[in-house]
Amino acid sequence: MCRILGVSRAQYYRYRSPKPSKRRAEDADLKQRILRIFAEFKQRYGVMKIHHELNLELQPLQRRCSPRRISRLMKELDIHSVTVNKWKAASASKTKVEQRPNLLKQDFSTTGLNQKWTADMTYIQTKRNGWCYLSTIMDLHSRRIIGYSFSKKMATDLVLKTLESAVKNRTITGDLIIHTDLGSQYTSDDYNQRLTECQGQFKNVGFRQKEM
């Protein structure tokens, strides 16, 4: 085949297994950095703020990334910042805190299982799917993960699946506190509706979010 085509074996195999272009490799690296910054600042940073943080990281490497490129990469990642109307921000935040008191109050002590759960989200790199968001619920008594789910998107459905996993794995008979941050997934109507349904299913179960 190579002799007929008049090419060397090395040229043929390079054609069959092309290496990713430099631009694509840079995009992959930038996407990882953007995801980390986006998660670190709890989805509140848009293009310009991510542009600032990202270029601070890239400066020692003598690299830069334009806002236009960041915007394109964020669209490919299907992520966007959570925005709040500024003139309503103070009253809205106050209402959320009042509705979701910090029941845990830094008291992580327990005397048995299913008394205090903590929910969290982070991002991980997988061989099959690349960078994904991992949602978990941990029982503070056993320090074991009792529910988890992962997805390419940081959406409410992700934390709902984690909650269903935890509830399915445990039999709850007494008071329970679920401790989360006030991220948009945990304060969404769908998530809180499911918590209300759980409160009806299990007697004396309290689900609350912590203050920021």
PDB file of C-alpha atoms in Angstrom:
ATOM      1  CA  MET A   1       0.000   0.000   0.000  1.00  0.00           C
ATOM      2  CA  CYS A   2       2.699   2.503   1.005  1.00  0.00           C
ATOM      3  CA  ARG A   3       4.769   1.566  -2.047  1.00  0.00           C
ATOM      4  CA  ILE A   4       1.796   2.046  -4.362  1.00  0.00           C
ATOM      5  CA  LEU A   5       0.955   5.412  -2.820  1.00  0.00           C
ATOM      6  CA  GLY A   6       4.582   6.465  -2.859  1.00  0.00           C
ATOM      7  CA  VAL A   7       4.709   7.365   0.832  1.00  0.00           C
ATOM      8  CA  SER A   8       6.761   6.080   3.753  1.00  0.00           C
ATOM      9  CA  ARG A   9       5.292   3.927   6.530  1.00  0.00           C
ATOM     10  CA  ALA A  10       5.822   6.787   8.996  1.00  0.00           C
ATOM     11  CA  GLN A  11       3.828   9.188   6.798  1.00  0.00           C
ATOM     12  CA  TYR A  12       1.038   6.632   6.418  1.00  0.00           C
ATOM     13  CA  TYR A  13       0.689   6.019  10.158  1.00  0.00           C
ATOM     14  CA  ARG A  14       0.789   9.746  10.885  1.00  0.00           C
ATOM     15  CA  TYR A  15      -2.109  10.108   8.467  1.00  0.00           C
ATOM     16  CA  ARG A  16      -4.046   7.225  10.094  1.00  0.00           C
ATOM     17  CA  SER A  17      -3.451   8.522  13.634  1.00  0.00           C
ATOM     18  CA  PRO A  18      -3.224  12.301  13.401  1.00  0.00           C
ATOM     19  CA  LYS A  19      -2.061  14.114  16.513  1.00  0.00           C
ATOM     20  CA  PRO A  20      -4.337  16.827  17.892  1.00  0.00           C
ATOM     21  CA  SER A  21      -3.451  20.270  16.643  1.00  0.00           C
ATOM     22  CA  LYS A  22      -1.682  22.722  18.916  1.00  0.00           C
ATOM     23  CA  ARG A  23      -4.834  24.856  19.003  1.00  0.00           C
ATOM     24  CA  ARG A  24      -6.973  21.913  20.140  1.00  0.00           C
ATOM     25  CA  ALA A  25      -4.446  20.940  22.793  1.00  0.00           C
ATOM     26  CA  GLU A  26      -4.453  24.524  24.087  1.00  0.00           C
ATOM     27  CA  ASP A  27      -8.261  24.550  24.105  1.00  0.00           C
ATOM     28  CA  ALA A  28      -8.322  21.333  26.152  1.00  0.00           C
ATOM     29  CA  ASP A  29      -5.914  22.839  28.687  1.00  0.00           C
ATOM     30  CA  LEU A  30      -7.880  26.091  28.861  1.00  0.00           C
ATOM     31  CA  LYS A  31     -11.155  24.218  29.360  1.00  0.00           C
ATOM     32  CA  GLN A  32      -9.720  22.460  32.410  1.00  0.00           C
ATOM     33  CA  ARG A  33      -8.579  25.773  33.861  1.00  0.00           C
ATOM     34  CA  ILE A  34     -11.905  27.464  33.100  1.00  0.00           C
ATOM     35  CA  LEU A  35     -13.861  24.623  34.733  1.00  0.00           C
ATOM     36  CA  ARG A  36     -11.745  24.834  37.871  1.00  0.00           C
ATOM     37  CA  ILE A  37     -12.149  28.624  38.145  1.00  0.00           C
ATOM     38  CA  PHE A  38     -15.879  28.343  37.423  1.00  0.00           C
ATOM     39  CA  ALA A  39     -16.351  25.728  40.156  1.00  0.00           C
ATOM     40  CA  GLU A  40     -14.046  27.513  42.622  1.00  0.00           C
ATOM     41  CA  PHE A  41     -16.156  30.670  42.457  1.00  0.00           C
ATOM     42  CA  LYS A  42     -19.415  28.711  42.659  1.00  0.00           C
ATOM     43  CA  GLN A  43     -20.567  29.434  39.078  1.00  0.00           C
ATOM     44  CA  ARG A  44     -20.771  33.179  39.698  1.00  0.00           C
ATOM     45  CA  TYR A  45     -17.965  34.229  37.362  1.00  0.00           C
ATOM     46  CA  GLY A  46     -18.760  35.159  33.788  1.00  0.00           C
ATOM     47  CA  VAL A  47     -16.435  35.672  30.844  1.00  0.00           C
ATOM     48  CA  MET A  48     -14.661  38.831  32.032  1.00  0.00           C
ATOM     49  CA  LYS A  49     -13.995  37.662  35.599  1.00  0.00           C
ATOM     50  CA  ILE A  50     -12.799  34.287  34.379  1.00  0.00           C
ATOM     51  CA  HIS A  51     -10.648  36.171  31.847  1.00  0.00           C
ATOM     52  CA  HIS A  52      -8.982  38.052  34.715  1.00  0.00           C
ATOM     53  CA  GLU A  53      -8.365  34.950  36.873  1.00  0.00           C
ATOM     54  CA  LEU A  54      -7.260  32.821  33.941  1.00  0.00           C
ATOM     55  CA  ASN A  55      -4.711  35.317  32.668  1.00  0.00           C
ATOM     56  CA  LEU A  56      -3.246  35.634  36.160  1.00  0.00           C
ATOM     57  CA  GLU A  57      -2.562  31.888  35.936  1.00  0.00           C
ATOM     58  CA  LEU A  58      -1.226  32.081  32.398  1.00  0.00           C
ATOM     59  CA  GLN A  59       1.057  35.071  32.996  1.00  0.00           C
ATOM     60  CA  PRO A  60       3.981  33.032  34.447  1.00  0.00           C
ATOM     61  CA  LEU A  61       3.685  30.777  31.375  1.00  0.00           C
ATOM     62  CA  GLN A  62       3.857  33.834  29.102  1.00  0.00           C
ATOM     63  CA  ARG A  63       0.445  33.012  27.684  1.00  0.00           C
ATOM     64  CA  ARG A  64      -2.803  34.913  27.364  1.00  0.00           C
ATOM     65  CA  CYS A  65      -6.396  34.083  26.497  1.00  0.00           C
ATOM     66  CA  SER A  66      -8.875  36.540  24.983  1.00  0.00           C
ATOM     67  CA  PRO A  67     -12.432  37.048  26.302  1.00  0.00           C
ATOM     68  CA  ARG A  68     -13.760  35.935  22.912  1.00  0.00           C
ATOM     69  CA  ARG A  69     -11.956  32.610  23.175  1.00  0.00           C
ATOM     70  CA  ILE A  70     -13.126  32.118  26.759  1.00  0.00           C
ATOM     71  CA  SER A  71     -16.706  32.794  25.651  1.00  0.00           C
ATOM     72  CA  ARG A  72     -16.416  30.162  22.924  1.00  0.00           C
ATOM     73  CA  LEU A  73     -14.934  27.572  25.301  1.00  0.00           C
ATOM     74  CA  MET A  74     -17.621  28.228  27.925  1.00  0.00           C
ATOM     75  CA  LYS A  75     -20.290  27.653  25.274  1.00  0.00           C
ATOM     76  CA  GLU A  76     -18.646  24.373  24.314  1.00  0.00           C
ATOM     77  CA  LEU A  77     -18.596  23.389  28.003  1.00  0.00           C
ATOM     78  CA  ASP A  78     -22.236  24.492  28.316  1.00  0.00           C
ATOM     79  CA  ILE A  79     -21.582  26.595  31.417  1.00  0.00           C
ATOM     80  CA  HIS A  80     -22.720  30.117  32.232  1.00  0.00           C
ATOM     81  CA  SER A  81     -22.619  32.288  35.317  1.00  0.00           C
ATOM     82  CA  VAL A  82     -25.514  32.549  37.748  1.00  0.00           C
ATOM     83  CA  THR A  83     -26.650  36.177  37.673  1.00  0.00           C
ATOM     84  CA  VAL A  84     -28.785  38.048  40.190  1.00  0.00           C
ATOM     85  CA  ASN A  85     -30.534  41.382  39.698  1.00  0.00           C
ATOM     86  CA  LYS A  86     -28.310  43.741  41.691  1.00  0.00           C
ATOM     87  CA  TRP A  87     -31.034  45.901  43.170  1.00  0.00           C
ATOM     88  CA  LYS A  88     -32.765  42.787  44.545  1.00  0.00           C
ATOM     89  CA  ALA A  89     -29.633  40.966  45.653  1.00  0.00           C
ATOM     90  CA  ALA A  90     -29.618  42.062  49.309  1.00  0.00           C
ATOM     91  CA  SER A  91     -33.255  41.251  50.029  1.00  0.00           C
ATOM     92  CA  ALA A  92     -33.148  37.987  48.084  1.00  0.00           C
ATOM     93  CA  SER A  93     -30.045  36.808  49.920  1.00  0.00           C
ATOM     94  CA  LYS A  94     -31.534  37.717  53.281  1.00  0.00           C
ATOM     95  CA  THR A  95     -34.687  35.764  52.491  1.00  0.00           C
ATOM     96  CA  LYS A  96     -32.728  32.653  51.546  1.00  0.00           C
ATOM     97  CA  VAL A  97     -30.729  32.708  54.773  1.00  0.00           C
ATOM     98  CA  GLU A  98     -33.886  33.135  56.858  1.00  0.00           C
ATOM     99  CA  GLN A  99     -35.563  30.212  55.084  1.00  0.00           C
ATOM    100  CA  ARG A 100     -32.509  27.995  55.396  1.00  0.00           C
ATOM    101  CA  PRO A 101     -30.923  28.453  58.832  1.00  0.00           C
ATOM    102  CA  ASN A 102     -27.567  26.891  59.548  1.00  0.00           C
ATOM    103  CA  LEU A 103     -28.706  24.010  61.731  1.00  0.00           C
ATOM    104  CA  LEU A 104     -25.301  22.370  61.806  1.00  0.00           C
ATOM    105  CA  LYS A 105     -23.499  25.424  63.266  1.00  0.00           C
ATOM    106  CA  GLN A 106     -20.087  23.740  62.949  1.00  0.00           C
ATOM    107  CA  ASP A 107     -21.277  20.903  65.209  1.00  0.00           C
ATOM    108  CA  PHE A 108     -20.223  17.784  63.299  1.00  0.00           C
ATOM    109  CA  SER A 109     -20.712  15.390  66.234  1.00  0.00           C
ATOM    110  CA  THR A 110     -23.121  12.451  65.881  1.00  0.00           C
ATOM    111  CA  THR A 111     -24.214   9.454  67.942  1.00  0.00           C
ATOM    112  CA  GLY A 112     -25.434   7.290  65.063  1.00  0.00           C
ATOM    113  CA  LEU A 113     -26.062   6.996  61.351  1.00  0.00           C
ATOM    114  CA  ASN A 114     -28.472   9.211  59.398  1.00  0.00           C
ATOM    115  CA  GLN A 115     -28.337  12.165  61.773  1.00  0.00           C
ATOM    116  CA  LYS A 116     -26.238  14.560  59.691  1.00  0.00           C
ATOM    117  CA  TRP A 117     -25.451  14.389  55.993  1.00  0.00           C
ATOM    118  CA  THR A 118     -23.299  16.802  54.002  1.00  0.00           C
ATOM    119  CA  ALA A 119     -23.738  17.357  50.276  1.00  0.00           C
ATOM    120  CA  ASP A 120     -21.053  18.713  47.991  1.00  0.00           C
ATOM    121  CA  MET A 121     -20.060  19.074  44.346  1.00  0.00           C
ATOM    122  CA  THR A 122     -16.634  19.017  42.760  1.00  0.00           C
ATOM    123  CA  TYR A 123     -15.103  18.332  39.354  1.00  0.00           C
ATOM    124  CA  ILE A 124     -13.028  15.312  38.400  1.00  0.00           C
ATOM    125  CA  GLN A 125     -11.267  14.050  35.306  1.00  0.00           C
ATOM    126  CA  THR A 126     -12.356  10.675  33.937  1.00  0.00           C
ATOM    127  CA  LYS A 127     -10.734   8.557  31.233  1.00  0.00           C
ATOM    128  CA  ARG A 128     -13.962   7.921  29.355  1.00  0.00           C
ATOM    129  CA  ASN A 129     -15.847  11.230  29.659  1.00  0.00           C
ATOM    130  CA  GLY A 130     -13.115  13.772  30.377  1.00  0.00           C
ATOM    131  CA  TRP A 131     -13.922  16.434  32.982  1.00  0.00           C
ATOM    132  CA  CYS A 132     -17.188  15.825  34.852  1.00  0.00           C
ATOM    133  CA  TYR A 133     -18.975  17.213  37.880  1.00  0.00           C
ATOM    134  CA  LEU A 134     -19.227  14.819  40.828  1.00  0.00           C
ATOM    135  CA  SER A 135     -22.033  15.269  43.356  1.00  0.00           C
ATOM    136  CA  THR A 136     -21.852  13.399  46.669  1.00  0.00           C
ATOM    137  CA  ILE A 137     -23.647  13.003  49.992  1.00  0.00           C
ATOM    138  CA  MET A 138     -21.634  11.833  52.994  1.00  0.00           C
ATOM    139  CA  ASP A 139     -22.887  10.569  56.354  1.00  0.00           C
ATOM    140  CA  LEU A 140     -20.930  12.465  59.014  1.00  0.00           C
ATOM    141  CA  HIS A 141     -21.125   9.551  61.458  1.00  0.00           C
ATOM    142  CA  SER A 142     -19.514   6.905  59.246  1.00  0.00           C
ATOM    143  CA  ARG A 143     -17.655   9.417  57.033  1.00  0.00           C
ATOM    144  CA  ARG A 144     -18.778   7.297  54.076  1.00  0.00           C
ATOM    145  CA  ILE A 145     -20.256   8.449  50.771  1.00  0.00           C
ATOM    146  CA  ILE A 146     -23.836   7.150  50.722  1.00  0.00           C
ATOM    147  CA  GLY A 147     -24.985   8.725  47.473  1.00  0.00           C
ATOM    148  CA  TYR A 148     -23.284  10.047  44.378  1.00  0.00           C
ATOM    149  CA  SER A 149     -23.808  10.978  40.745  1.00  0.00           C
ATOM    150  CA  PHE A 150     -21.707  12.582  38.040  1.00  0.00           C
ATOM    151  CA  SER A 151     -22.472  14.508  34.856  1.00  0.00           C
ATOM    152  CA  LYS A 152     -20.904  16.728  32.216  1.00  0.00           C
ATOM    153  CA  LYS A 153     -23.266  19.502  33.327  1.00  0.00           C
ATOM    154  CA  MET A 154     -23.545  21.224  36.701  1.00  0.00           C
ATOM    155  CA  ALA A 155     -27.343  20.989  36.768  1.00  0.00           C
ATOM    156  CA  THR A 156     -30.099  20.427  39.325  1.00  0.00           C
ATOM    157  CA  ASP A 157     -30.694  16.942  37.941  1.00  0.00           C
ATOM    158  CA  LEU A 158     -27.203  16.008  39.147  1.00  0.00           C
ATOM    159  CA  VAL A 159     -27.908  16.740  42.829  1.00  0.00           C
ATOM    160  CA  LEU A 160     -31.392  15.223  42.572  1.00  0.00           C
ATOM    161  CA  LYS A 161     -29.918  11.910  41.424  1.00  0.00           C
ATOM    162  CA  THR A 162     -27.450  12.053  44.324  1.00  0.00           C
ATOM    163  CA  LEU A 163     -30.252  12.638  46.821  1.00  0.00           C
ATOM    164  CA  GLU A 164     -32.265   9.736  45.394  1.00  0.00           C
ATOM    165  CA  SER A 165     -29.192   7.508  45.637  1.00  0.00           C
ATOM    166  CA  ALA A 166     -28.631   8.392  49.303  1.00  0.00           C
ATOM    167  CA  VAL A 167     -32.295   7.959  50.276  1.00  0.00           C
ATOM    168  CA  LYS A 168     -32.389   4.594  48.504  1.00  0.00           C
ATOM    169  CA  ASN A 169     -29.283   3.368  50.345  1.00  0.00           C
ATOM    170  CA  ARG A 170     -30.404   4.347  53.841  1.00  0.00           C
ATOM    171  CA  THR A 171     -33.416   3.745  56.102  1.00  0.00           C
ATOM    172  CA  ILE A 172     -34.155   7.000  57.911  1.00  0.00           C
ATOM    173  CA  THR A 173     -36.109   6.757  61.160  1.00  0.00           C
ATOM    174  CA  GLY A 174     -35.171   9.904  63.103  1.00  0.00           C
ATOM    175  CA  ASP A 175     -34.174  13.533  62.740  1.00  0.00           C
ATOM    176  CA  LEU A 176     -31.851  14.273  59.841  1.00  0.00           C
ATOM    177  CA  ILE A 177     -30.007  17.398  58.712  1.00  0.00           C
ATOM    178  CA  ILE A 178     -28.720  17.695  55.143  1.00  0.00           C
ATOM    179  CA  HIS A 179     -25.994  20.336  55.079  1.00  0.00           C
ATOM    180  CA  THR A 180     -25.225  22.036  51.738  1.00  0.00           C
ATOM    181  CA  ASP A 181     -24.129  25.405  50.434  1.00  0.00           C
ATOM    182  CA  LEU A 182     -26.548  27.845  48.817  1.00  0.00           C
ATOM    183  CA  GLY A 183     -25.605  26.960  45.256  1.00  0.00           C
ATOM    184  CA  SER A 184     -28.304  27.315  42.607  1.00  0.00           C
ATOM    185  CA  GLN A 185     -28.757  23.543  42.341  1.00  0.00           C
ATOM    186  CA  TYR A 186     -29.509  23.128  46.051  1.00  0.00           C
ATOM    187  CA  THR A 187     -31.823  26.161  46.216  1.00  0.00           C
ATOM    188  CA  SER A 188     -33.748  25.256  43.055  1.00  0.00           C
ATOM    189  CA  ASP A 189     -37.497  24.645  43.202  1.00  0.00           C
ATOM    190  CA  ASP A 190     -37.125  21.060  41.964  1.00  0.00           C
ATOM    191  CA  TYR A 191     -34.584  20.144  44.647  1.00  0.00           C
ATOM    192  CA  ASN A 192     -36.566  21.716  47.470  1.00  0.00           C
ATOM    193  CA  GLN A 193     -39.770  20.097  46.252  1.00  0.00           C
ATOM    194  CA  ARG A 194     -38.062  16.712  46.518  1.00  0.00           C
ATOM    195  CA  LEU A 195     -36.851  17.562  50.022  1.00  0.00           C
ATOM    196  CA  THR A 196     -40.421  18.434  50.991  1.00  0.00           C
ATOM    197  CA  GLU A 197     -41.588  15.075  49.638  1.00  0.00           C
ATOM    198  CA  CYS A 198     -38.917  13.345  51.717  1.00  0.00           C
ATOM    199  CA  GLN A 199     -40.078  15.195  54.808  1.00  0.00           C
ATOM    200  CA  GLY A 200     -43.544  13.788  54.221  1.00  0.00           C
ATOM    201  CA  GLN A 201     -42.168  10.295  53.678  1.00  0.00           C
ATOM    202  CA  PHE A 202     -39.936  10.186  56.765  1.00  0.00           C
ATOM    203  CA  LYS A 203     -41.228  11.485  60.095  1.00  0.00           C
ATOM    204  CA  ASN A 204     -39.303  14.233  61.898  1.00  0.00           C
ATOM    205  CA  VAL A 205     -36.740  14.664  59.137  1.00  0.00           C
ATOM    206  CA  GLY A 206     -35.369  18.183  58.713  1.00  0.00           C
ATOM    207  CA  PHE A 207     -33.556  19.256  55.566  1.00  0.00           C
ATOM    208  CA  ARG A 208     -31.763  22.587  55.762  1.00  0.00           C
ATOM    209  CA  GLN A 209     -29.077  24.497  53.891  1.00  0.00           C
ATOM    210  CA  LYS A 210     -26.205  26.312  55.538  1.00  0.00           C
ATOM    211  CA  GLU A 211     -25.589  30.041  55.334  1.00  0.00           C
ATOM    212  CA  MET A 212     -22.959  31.389  52.970  1.00  0.00           C
TER     213      MET A 212
END
